[in-house]
Short mmCIF file of C-alpha atoms in Angstrom, two decimals:
data_model
loop_
_atom_site.label_atom_id
_atom_site.label_comp_id
_atom_site.label_asym_id
_atom_site.label_seq_id
_atom_site.Cartn_x
_atom_site.Cartn_y
_atom_site.Cartn_z
CA PHE A 30 -81.61 -80.71 28.95
CA PHE A 31 -82.34 -78.88 25.73
CA GLY A 32 -84.07 -79.53 22.44
CA CYS A 33 -81.84 -78.76 19.49
CA LEU A 34 -80.43 -79.52 16.05
CA ARG A 35 -76.87 -80.87 15.97
CA LEU A 36 -74.27 -80.81 13.24
CA GLY A 37 -71.10 -82.79 13.89
CA ARG A 38 -68.78 -85.63 12.94
CA ASN A 39 -69.83 -89.22 13.50
CA PHE A 40 -66.87 -91.61 13.25
CA SER A 41 -69.12 -94.67 13.58
CA ALA A 42 -70.45 -93.95 10.06
CA GLN A 43 -67.09 -95.35 8.85
CA PRO A 44 -66.71 -98.67 10.75
CA GLY A 45 -63.16 -99.17 9.44
CA PHE A 46 -61.91 -95.78 10.59
CA VAL A 47 -60.05 -95.69 13.94
CA SER A 48 -60.10 -92.20 15.42
CA SER A 49 -57.99 -92.97 18.50
CA PRO A 50 -54.17 -93.14 18.26
CA THR A 51 -52.36 -96.39 17.46
CA PRO A 52 -48.71 -96.98 18.38
CA ALA A 53 -46.10 -95.87 15.89
CA LEU A 54 -44.18 -99.14 15.54
CA ALA A 55 -41.40 -98.90 12.98
CA GLY A 56 -37.73 -99.87 12.76
CA GLU A 57 -34.99 -100.94 10.42
CA ALA A 58 -33.72 -104.44 9.78
CA VAL A 59 -30.11 -104.85 8.63
CA LEU A 60 -30.89 -108.42 7.46
CA PRO A 61 -34.12 -110.21 6.63
CA SER A 62 -35.80 -110.65 10.00
CA THR A 63 -38.75 -112.00 11.90
CA VAL A 64 -40.90 -109.49 13.78
CA ASP A 65 -43.02 -110.51 16.75
CA LEU A 66 -45.64 -108.13 18.15
CA TYR A 67 -46.61 -108.33 21.84
CA ILE A 68 -49.51 -106.38 23.38
CA ASP A 69 -49.19 -106.12 27.17
CA GLY A 70 -46.87 -109.16 27.13
CA VAL A 71 -49.19 -111.32 24.97
CA ALA A 72 -48.04 -112.41 21.46
CA ARG A 73 -50.44 -111.02 18.91
CA LYS A 74 -48.71 -111.22 15.49
CA SER A 75 -45.59 -112.47 13.75
CA LEU A 76 -44.33 -111.53 10.28
CA ASN A 77 -41.24 -111.63 8.16
CA VAL A 78 -39.70 -108.41 6.83
CA PRO A 79 -36.89 -107.86 4.30
CA SER A 80 -33.80 -105.83 5.10
CA GLY A 81 -34.37 -102.09 5.31
CA PRO A 82 -36.96 -99.87 7.05
CA PHE A 83 -40.28 -101.35 8.07
CA SER A 84 -43.45 -100.30 9.86
CA LEU A 85 -46.43 -102.10 11.25
CA SER A 86 -49.50 -100.51 9.63
CA ASP A 87 -52.24 -103.06 10.39
CA PHE A 88 -52.09 -102.81 14.16
CA PRO A 89 -54.69 -105.14 15.78
CA GLN A 90 -57.69 -103.64 17.56
CA VAL A 91 -57.03 -103.06 21.29
CA THR A 92 -58.92 -101.38 24.10
CA GLY A 93 -57.68 -99.54 27.16
CA GLN A 94 -54.11 -98.52 27.75
CA GLY A 95 -50.88 -100.48 27.80
CA GLU A 96 -47.65 -101.20 26.06
CA ALA A 97 -46.91 -102.55 22.60
CA LYS A 98 -43.56 -104.23 21.96
CA LEU A 99 -41.81 -105.39 18.75
CA ILE A 100 -39.03 -107.97 18.96
CA VAL A 101 -37.02 -108.06 15.73
CA ARG A 102 -34.73 -111.10 15.21
CA ASP A 103 -32.46 -111.21 12.18
CA SER A 104 -31.05 -114.28 10.45
CA LEU A 105 -27.94 -114.12 12.67
CA GLY A 106 -30.04 -114.29 15.87
CA ARG A 107 -29.53 -110.67 16.87
CA GLU A 108 -32.51 -108.89 18.51
CA GLN A 109 -33.74 -105.35 18.78
CA ILE A 110 -36.74 -104.34 20.86
CA ILE A 111 -39.07 -101.49 20.06
CA ILE A 112 -41.52 -100.35 22.75
CA ALA A 113 -44.44 -97.84 22.45
CA PRO A 114 -47.30 -97.06 24.79
CA TYR A 115 -50.85 -97.07 23.41
CA ALA A 116 -54.20 -95.74 24.59
CA ALA A 117 -57.39 -96.78 22.84
CA THR A 118 -59.70 -94.20 24.47
CA GLY A 119 -62.19 -91.59 23.35
CA ALA A 120 -60.20 -88.94 25.22
CA LEU A 121 -57.49 -89.00 22.54
CA LEU A 122 -57.61 -88.47 18.76
CA LYS A 123 -55.09 -89.41 16.11
CA GLN A 124 -52.80 -86.63 14.92
CA ASP A 125 -54.62 -84.11 12.70
CA VAL A 126 -58.02 -85.78 13.25
CA LEU A 127 -60.69 -83.12 13.85
CA ASP A 128 -63.91 -83.74 15.79
CA TYR A 129 -66.60 -81.13 16.21
CA SER A 130 -70.28 -80.60 17.02
CA VAL A 131 -72.48 -77.50 16.79
CA ASP A 132 -75.86 -77.31 18.62
CA ALA A 133 -78.60 -74.80 18.30
CA GLY A 134 -81.97 -75.01 20.07
CA VAL A 135 -83.95 -74.09 23.19
CA ILE A 136 -83.56 -74.90 26.87
CA ARG A 137 -85.88 -77.59 28.25
CA LYS A 138 -87.79 -76.40 31.36
CA ASN A 139 -89.51 -78.42 34.08
CA TYR A 140 -88.25 -81.71 32.71
CA GLY A 141 -90.40 -84.61 33.93
CA LEU A 142 -93.12 -82.24 35.14
CA ASN A 143 -94.50 -80.31 32.14
CA SER A 144 -94.72 -81.44 28.53
CA ASN A 145 -93.47 -79.22 25.68
CA ASP A 146 -92.08 -76.57 28.00
CA TYR A 147 -89.09 -74.75 26.50
CA GLY A 148 -87.39 -71.47 27.30
CA LYS A 149 -84.40 -69.50 26.02
CA PHE A 150 -82.61 -70.02 22.77
CA MET A 151 -79.06 -71.41 23.06
CA ALA A 152 -76.11 -72.34 20.88
CA ALA A 153 -73.08 -74.44 21.72
CA ALA A 154 -70.00 -75.62 19.83
CA THR A 155 -67.30 -78.17 20.72
CA LEU A 156 -64.00 -78.61 18.80
CA ARG A 157 -61.37 -81.31 19.38
CA LYS A 158 -58.12 -81.91 17.48
CA GLY A 159 -55.38 -84.47 17.74
CA MET A 160 -52.12 -82.54 17.92
CA SER A 161 -50.01 -85.66 18.12
CA GLU A 162 -50.46 -89.36 18.97
CA ARG A 163 -50.16 -88.39 22.64
CA LEU A 164 -51.89 -85.01 22.85
CA THR A 165 -55.48 -83.91 22.04
CA ILE A 166 -56.79 -80.42 22.72
CA GLU A 167 -60.35 -79.19 22.84
CA GLY A 168 -62.50 -76.14 23.34
CA ARG A 169 -66.19 -75.53 24.02
CA GLY A 170 -68.45 -72.49 24.00
CA GLU A 171 -72.07 -72.15 25.23
CA PHE A 172 -74.00 -69.01 24.37
CA LEU A 173 -77.37 -67.63 25.52
CA ARG A 174 -78.58 -64.05 25.37
CA ASP A 175 -77.69 -63.36 28.98
CA GLN A 176 -75.18 -66.15 29.67
CA GLN A 177 -71.93 -67.24 28.06
CA THR A 178 -69.45 -69.99 28.97
CA VAL A 179 -66.15 -70.88 27.27
CA GLY A 180 -63.62 -73.57 28.19
CA PHE A 181 -60.35 -75.06 26.99
CA GLY A 182 -58.58 -78.25 27.87
CA GLY A 183 -56.46 -81.13 26.68
CA SER A 184 -55.62 -84.82 27.26
CA VAL A 185 -52.14 -86.31 27.19
CA LEU A 186 -50.96 -89.90 27.28
CA THR A 187 -48.47 -90.48 30.09
CA THR A 188 -46.74 -93.57 31.43
CA VAL A 189 -49.35 -93.90 34.20
CA GLY A 190 -52.48 -93.15 32.13
CA VAL A 191 -54.38 -90.41 30.30
CA ALA A 192 -54.15 -87.10 32.10
CA THR A 193 -56.80 -84.41 31.32
CA SER A 194 -56.87 -80.81 32.38
CA ALA A 195 -59.44 -78.09 31.61
CA VAL A 196 -60.34 -74.55 32.61
CA ALA A 197 -63.56 -72.66 31.87
CA ALA A 198 -65.05 -69.25 32.57
CA SER A 199 -68.63 -68.04 32.53
CA ARG A 200 -70.56 -64.81 32.69
CA ASN A 201 -74.22 -64.07 33.39
CA ALA A 202 -76.45 -61.49 35.13
CA VAL A 203 -75.31 -62.63 38.59
CA GLY A 204 -71.55 -62.32 37.82
CA SER A 205 -68.54 -64.18 36.54
CA GLY A 206 -67.22 -67.58 37.54
CA THR A 207 -64.46 -70.09 36.75
CA LEU A 208 -63.98 -73.83 36.80
CA ARG A 209 -60.84 -76.02 36.95
CA MET A 210 -60.60 -79.73 36.40
CA LEU A 211 -57.88 -82.40 36.54
CA SER A 212 -58.24 -86.14 35.95
CA LEU A 213 -56.09 -89.24 35.49
CA ASP A 214 -57.49 -92.47 34.01
CA LYS A 215 -55.88 -95.85 33.53
CA GLN A 216 -57.55 -98.85 31.84
CA GLY A 217 -55.00 -101.60 31.66
CA LEU A 218 -54.87 -105.34 31.51
CA LYS A 219 -54.23 -105.65 35.27
CA VAL A 220 -54.84 -102.20 36.70
CA ASN A 221 -57.84 -99.90 36.30
CA PHE A 222 -58.40 -96.61 38.12
CA GLY A 223 -59.77 -93.12 37.70
CA LEU A 224 -58.98 -89.94 39.65
CA ARG A 225 -60.83 -86.68 39.18
CA ALA A 226 -60.70 -83.30 40.91
CA GLN A 227 -62.97 -80.38 40.03
CA ALA A 228 -63.50 -76.98 41.61
CA SER A 229 -65.68 -74.07 40.57
CA SER A 230 -66.44 -70.66 41.95
CA GLU A 231 -69.87 -69.74 43.24
CA ASN A 232 -71.12 -68.00 40.12
CA PHE A 233 -69.90 -70.46 37.50
CA VAL A 234 -72.76 -71.70 35.30
CA GLN A 235 -73.21 -74.11 32.33
CA VAL A 236 -76.11 -74.99 30.10
#
């Protein structure tokens, strides 16, 4: 625990802004066609499109991870199917969306025992960026006078869920240490699971 001032982005201040990726559903109709949208096998929207390129911009709000499918039927009865995975999760950001926070304050000591007991000054910064609709990278640094920790990681959307990997290194008066982490999360309509493995050396420290 620490008492601090924080500067960062707050996406909830814009209720209409969706920071997580939405499927890129686009195609081309040779003739005027009817487009049906299915989310995890459930019909969610139907619309008519003229001949030529089209895209679905007002994708309905979804949660978890799954598969979006467009079925395009033209006036001659011909069909084309467009499939894209989606993941509505805080682990991923839309392409080029930047999320950050900067903290500066003092470490809380003897929490739950002593009131108003604070120690060393600390500063921390976290930066996340959506590199694509499937990949988000992030980095974090924590800095005290006699202790520093930096880490880097990323999350990627796969066919079986969102995979996350991270590595970190720290240094203090006792020595240096490292941390490694891997995780896989799936939140689907029928299947939900989470797997996580983490290992650190003896001298690894964090605020």
